[in-house]
Amino acid sequence: MSEQTENTQTDQAIRRELSQWLEQNWSADRSLLQWRNILVDGGWAATSWPAAYFGRDYNREQSALVSEIFREKGAVGAASIGPRRLASETILAMGNDDQKRRYLRPILTGEHSWCQLFSEPGSGSDLAGLSTKAVFIDGQWIINGQKVWNTSAHHADYGILVARTNWELPKHQGISYFLIDMRQPGVVVRPLKQMNGHASFNEVFMTDAVVAAEDLVGEEGNGWAVATTTLSYERRGAAATLSGASSADKPREGRVYDEYRKELEIANEPYTWYPQRQGRVDLVMSRALETGAIANAAVRQEMAKLFCLSKGAVLAAQAAESKRKSGSNEIVPAGSIGKLAASVIARQAAHVHTMIAGADAMLSGPDSAQGGIVAEVLISVPAISIAGGTDEIQRNIISERVLGMPKEQRSDTGPFRDIKRNS
Ligand SMILES: Cc1cc2nc3c(=O)[nH]c(=O)nc-3n(C[C@H](O)[C@H](O)[C@H](O)COP(=O)(O)OP(=O)(O)OC[C@H]3O[C@@H](n4cnc5c(N)ncnc54)[C@H](O)[C@@H]3O)c2cc1C
């Protein structure tokens, strides 16, 4: 039997099994939590996860098919927005059985939301230079320090945290990775207002905050390897909205939908400007036609450049994906290249929007072009070159790991305690 015939038969079997299961179990009259518990018990909440942890070991295509069937039936899927996904994928990859048992289920049901506590005022790109301190006292970890730019921390129940546990070792070796309860007196979260008017990020202050011994992920001192796992998911775009199974796009009635819409409203709030930070390439053609700017050859030239870049990025992602599927060992840092491409495209889109809008681009709010969207694009695109690792850092990764170019000169080897830093 050919591979294609085999895949089609598997797809048909999945469609049959899931449709039957939804027929028997899906009801919009339950509470969201009741429904999600049924979903998790049925093994349909995270089908790409291992069967031992709520999943079915499905590949990407099979999981996409599951999302598609959920959408067709109008059934609500597992909670999937925000840094939850970073936390769950990291716990799955690097956590122990006890952590997987305790934390994965409430992530899927939506009972727990998460944030990422990595960056500090003195260490963003140089994340391994972090100085938040974790000390083991009387059977628990005591945490002191400050984090910053923490998306969704103001909604979060838990945080994935990196902190220094050993100051005598070189910087990458003295870091440990923790799961911290955000709802405790030692943790204070303060929102930060951005230049685009939103407040998606926070400063997080930890003063004698407590982490239980069993919430250390991996071994003490092995936190850098765990953090790298989280960052690789972040570069692949797992930080914001993921996994299809959404039904909020159509007005539907029933308790599940009402509660789901409320959940989405809160969870999506930090991300409402994310489409704008990508440059809104989708609006460019209609804006050029509406405003007559299409008649200007210079505008057309820049639009063509934008569409080529945009299409090129899609094709490059597809090529990387088919290499991955064919089992090729070639090192393709698709995350870094894709992230860098997204920055270039967003900047070019902002440039084209400015050419089309002219002086109107300087207005903000509803007076500005496209009801304020164009102004929001212009002041939001810089974020895409920073979040999840800056453009320069992606270039460093590509040059060192793929092109084999010489590594950066370092002055930060040796015990962390002796390294000069701006704190
Ligand atoms: C939208 C958004 C969401 C974010 N969400 C989170 C979050 O949820 N949790 C979290 O912990 N953090 C988050 N961050 C923070 C983000 O990870 C950091 O801003 C980022 O890693 C850069 O660090 P920094 O801001 O300290 O800049 P710096 O590291 O100080 O960099 C300043 C400049 O120096 C350049 N530079 C630094 N080092 C090098 C080098 N070695 N070679 C060449 N150039 C270099 C950088 O490219 C940059 O241009 C978020 C940021 C944004 C914009």
XYZ file of C-alpha atoms in Angstrom, residues 41-362:
322
model
C -10.448 12.154 29.468
C -11.395 11.284 25.890
C -7.812 11.965 24.756
C -8.845 14.640 22.244
C -7.475 17.747 23.991
C -3.857 17.546 22.806
C -3.606 14.769 20.267
C 0.051 15.457 19.414
C 1.047 14.767 23.031
C 2.079 11.271 24.168
C -0.698 8.825 24.959
C 0.636 8.622 28.546
C -0.112 12.342 28.978
C -3.579 13.053 27.624
C -2.573 12.722 23.964
C -2.555 10.214 21.100
C 0.948 10.597 19.620
C -0.572 12.051 16.446
C 1.700 13.771 13.953
C 1.217 17.413 12.963
C -1.059 16.644 10.005
C -3.259 14.334 12.051
C -3.560 16.929 14.822
C -4.449 19.595 12.252
C -7.184 17.283 10.986
C -8.535 16.960 14.533
C -8.688 20.771 14.853
C -10.465 20.960 11.513
C -13.119 18.457 12.634
C -13.652 20.398 15.874
C -14.204 23.552 13.841
C -16.609 21.842 11.465
C -18.689 20.542 14.386
C -18.463 23.849 16.279
C -16.961 22.062 19.297
C -14.669 23.958 21.685
C -11.102 22.660 22.087
C -8.524 22.776 24.890
C -7.270 26.091 26.297
C -4.381 27.117 24.086
C -3.707 30.841 24.278
C -0.656 32.597 25.664
C 2.482 31.278 27.353
C 0.495 28.214 28.529
C 1.778 26.531 25.447
C 5.425 27.357 26.239
C 4.942 25.978 29.744
C 3.184 22.794 28.667
C 5.627 21.918 25.876
C 8.583 22.497 28.231
C 7.051 20.426 31.024
C 6.285 17.667 28.520
C 9.840 17.679 27.188
C 11.821 18.225 30.384
C 9.533 17.809 33.407
C 9.276 14.673 35.547
C 6.208 12.422 35.745
C 4.886 14.141 38.850
C 5.104 17.603 37.208
C 3.402 16.319 34.073
C 0.617 14.795 36.130
C 0.063 17.929 38.234
C 0.420 20.701 35.666
C -0.581 19.508 32.199
C -4.225 18.756 32.810
C -5.194 22.183 34.286
C -3.376 23.834 31.372
C -5.583 21.950 28.904
C -8.775 22.596 30.845
C -7.947 26.307 31.136
C -7.936 26.267 34.953
C -4.346 27.551 35.046
C -2.834 30.284 32.932
C 0.934 30.841 32.756
C 3.566 33.476 32.068
C 7.237 33.381 31.146
C 9.619 34.885 33.725
C 12.900 35.008 31.791
C 14.020 38.576 30.904
C 15.451 40.900 33.532
C 16.316 44.609 33.430
C 19.993 43.643 32.990
C 19.579 40.520 30.866
C 17.413 40.045 27.810
C 19.546 38.967 24.862
C 22.136 37.890 27.378
C 19.579 35.802 29.221
C 22.254 33.606 30.789
C 23.515 36.716 32.606
C 20.399 36.747 34.808
C 20.757 37.497 38.485
C 17.437 36.576 40.100
C 18.537 34.393 42.982
C 17.126 31.053 44.179
C 18.413 29.623 47.471
C 17.394 26.241 48.929
C 16.382 26.758 52.570
C 14.483 24.315 54.791
C 13.331 22.109 51.917
C 12.122 24.854 49.574
C 13.518 27.409 47.142
C 13.433 31.076 48.187
C 13.435 33.459 45.219
C 14.546 37.103 45.170
C 14.888 39.322 42.106
C 13.099 41.182 39.320
C 11.821 40.118 35.915
C 10.512 42.376 33.142
C 8.532 42.322 29.840
C 6.499 39.398 31.122
C 3.538 39.021 28.793
C 0.246 38.086 30.520
C 1.839 37.950 33.989
C -1.100 40.035 35.247
C -3.441 37.112 34.400
C -1.139 34.261 35.273
C -1.566 31.614 37.960
C 1.910 30.141 37.388
C 5.189 31.204 35.820
C 8.075 29.384 34.165
C 11.059 30.935 35.897
C 14.818 30.877 35.421
C 16.934 31.871 38.422
C 20.553 31.583 39.524
C 21.304 28.851 42.036
C 25.095 28.874 41.843
C 27.287 32.022 41.571
C 30.584 30.184 41.520
C 30.061 28.418 38.173
C 30.246 29.945 34.654
C 27.022 31.758 33.858
C 25.196 29.064 31.837
C 25.905 26.375 34.431
C 24.565 28.084 37.551
C 20.967 28.501 36.340
C 17.959 26.417 37.392
C 14.422 26.276 36.011
C 11.344 26.492 38.256
C 7.560 26.441 38.147
C 6.385 29.251 40.426
C 2.973 30.008 41.898
C 2.197 33.631 40.929
C -0.634 33.942 43.472
C 1.543 34.258 46.569
C 2.436 37.279 48.727
C 6.101 37.269 47.628
C 5.181 37.973 43.984
C 4.130 41.478 42.876
C 3.095 42.146 39.262
C 3.053 45.679 37.811
C 1.794 46.372 34.254
C 3.939 48.433 31.839
C 2.295 50.786 29.338
C 3.646 50.497 25.783
C 3.977 53.231 23.154
C 1.014 51.733 21.248
C -1.215 52.274 24.287
C -1.566 48.598 25.243
C -0.235 47.101 28.460
C 0.605 43.494 27.599
C 3.777 43.260 29.636
C 4.646 43.532 33.290
C 7.422 43.925 35.753
C 7.441 41.085 38.260
C 9.103 41.538 41.650
C 9.893 38.483 43.766
C 10.709 39.020 47.421
C 11.244 35.828 49.407
C 8.836 34.112 47.032
C 8.602 30.361 47.563
C 8.949 27.453 45.136
C 8.423 23.902 46.415
C 11.374 21.493 46.015
C 9.331 19.357 43.603
C 8.821 22.320 41.250
C 12.421 22.417 40.079
C 12.427 21.250 36.427
C 15.374 19.005 35.583
C 18.426 19.026 37.818
C 19.682 22.011 39.768
C 22.116 23.850 37.478
C 20.608 22.357 34.312
C 18.171 25.245 33.796
C 19.874 26.573 30.680
C 19.076 23.392 28.722
C 15.444 23.595 29.879
C 15.243 27.316 29.003
C 16.630 26.586 25.537
C 13.796 24.119 25.026
C 11.249 26.837 25.903
C 12.977 29.342 23.602
C 12.979 26.922 20.687
C 9.188 26.611 21.028
C 8.908 30.394 21.316
C 10.859 30.902 18.086
C 8.581 28.457 16.354
C 5.732 30.775 17.347
C 4.151 28.861 20.187
C 3.783 31.867 22.455
C 0.452 33.295 21.410
C -2.640 31.753 19.870
C -2.303 28.163 18.733
C -4.221 24.984 17.940
C -7.295 25.413 15.798
C -10.244 24.052 17.671
C -11.865 27.443 18.200
C -15.523 28.228 17.740
C -15.597 31.830 18.850
C -15.609 33.074 15.275
C -19.351 32.419 14.823
C -22.095 33.604 17.163
C -23.254 30.414 18.871
C -25.491 29.847 21.837
C -24.897 27.721 24.911
C -23.109 27.875 28.251
C -19.853 26.455 26.888
C -19.666 29.180 24.224
C -20.476 31.981 26.688
C -17.710 30.875 29.043
C -15.301 30.252 26.177
C -15.856 33.749 24.774
C -15.151 35.196 28.219
C -11.973 33.108 28.502
C -10.797 34.259 25.068
C -11.539 37.894 25.818
C -9.256 37.814 28.879
C -6.557 35.592 27.350
C -6.446 37.479 24.039
C -6.348 40.934 25.580
C -2.507 41.175 25.601
C -2.405 40.024 21.960
C -4.975 42.287 20.258
C -2.166 44.280 18.612
C -0.137 41.233 17.506
C -1.567 41.197 13.942
C -0.479 44.850 13.654
C 3.065 44.061 14.818
C 3.318 41.704 11.824
C 2.644 44.656 9.511
C -0.870 43.784 8.219
C 0.334 42.798 4.768
C -3.255 41.687 4.133
C -4.457 45.322 4.093
C -1.862 46.697 1.691
C -3.523 45.960 -1.665
C -6.987 47.166 -0.672
C -5.532 50.346 0.885
C -3.507 51.043 -2.266
C -6.604 50.600 -4.429
C -8.922 52.617 -2.177
C -6.548 55.556 -1.848
C -5.401 55.537 -5.488
C -1.793 55.103 -4.327
C -1.588 52.097 -6.651
C -1.135 54.575 -9.520
C 2.219 55.623 -8.065
C 5.070 53.546 -9.558
C 7.274 53.987 -6.467
C 4.500 52.599 -4.261
C 3.946 49.667 -6.623
C 7.670 48.907 -6.545
C 7.699 48.728 -2.731
C 4.472 46.712 -2.687
C 6.017 44.187 -5.091
C 9.060 43.922 -2.831
C 6.781 43.292 0.151
C 4.703 40.609 -1.574
C 7.862 38.830 -2.800
C 9.315 38.811 0.712
C 6.050 37.601 2.158
C 5.579 34.809 -0.399
C 9.276 33.870 -0.072
C 8.867 33.419 3.683
C 5.870 31.124 3.190
C 7.764 29.030 0.628
C 10.871 28.850 2.827
C 8.732 27.653 5.754
C 7.141 25.021 3.508
C 10.564 23.881 2.286
C 11.825 23.561 5.873
C 8.680 21.636 6.782
C 9.050 19.159 3.935
C 12.741 18.658 4.847
C 11.640 17.940 8.400
C 9.025 15.456 7.156
C 11.501 13.672 4.898
C 13.740 13.078 7.920
C 16.628 15.191 6.549
C 19.485 15.796 8.994
C 20.418 19.115 7.413
C 20.558 21.862 10.052
C 17.847 24.348 9.129
C 17.166 26.817 11.932
C 13.652 27.394 10.582
C 12.686 29.205 13.804
C 15.507 31.774 13.564
C 15.177 32.281 9.808
C 11.379 32.526 10.004
C 11.575 34.989 12.875
C 14.088 37.152 11.054
C 11.959 37.048 7.878
C 8.899 38.112 9.899
C 10.822 41.203 11.129
C 11.925 42.187 7.622
C 8.398 41.736 6.262
C 6.812 43.728 9.110
C 9.229 46.621 8.587
C 8.658 46.653 4.826
C 4.876 46.530 5.395
C 5.097 49.518 7.748
C 7.123 51.362 5.091
C 4.514 50.623 2.403
C 1.628 51.590 4.709
C 3.387 54.896 5.352
C 3.806 55.538 1.616
C 0.125 54.803 1.032
C -1.239 56.765 3.993
C 1.039 59.785 3.591
C 0.561 62.380 6.343
C -2.549 60.499 7.593
C -0.199 57.890 9.011
C 0.761 60.400 11.693
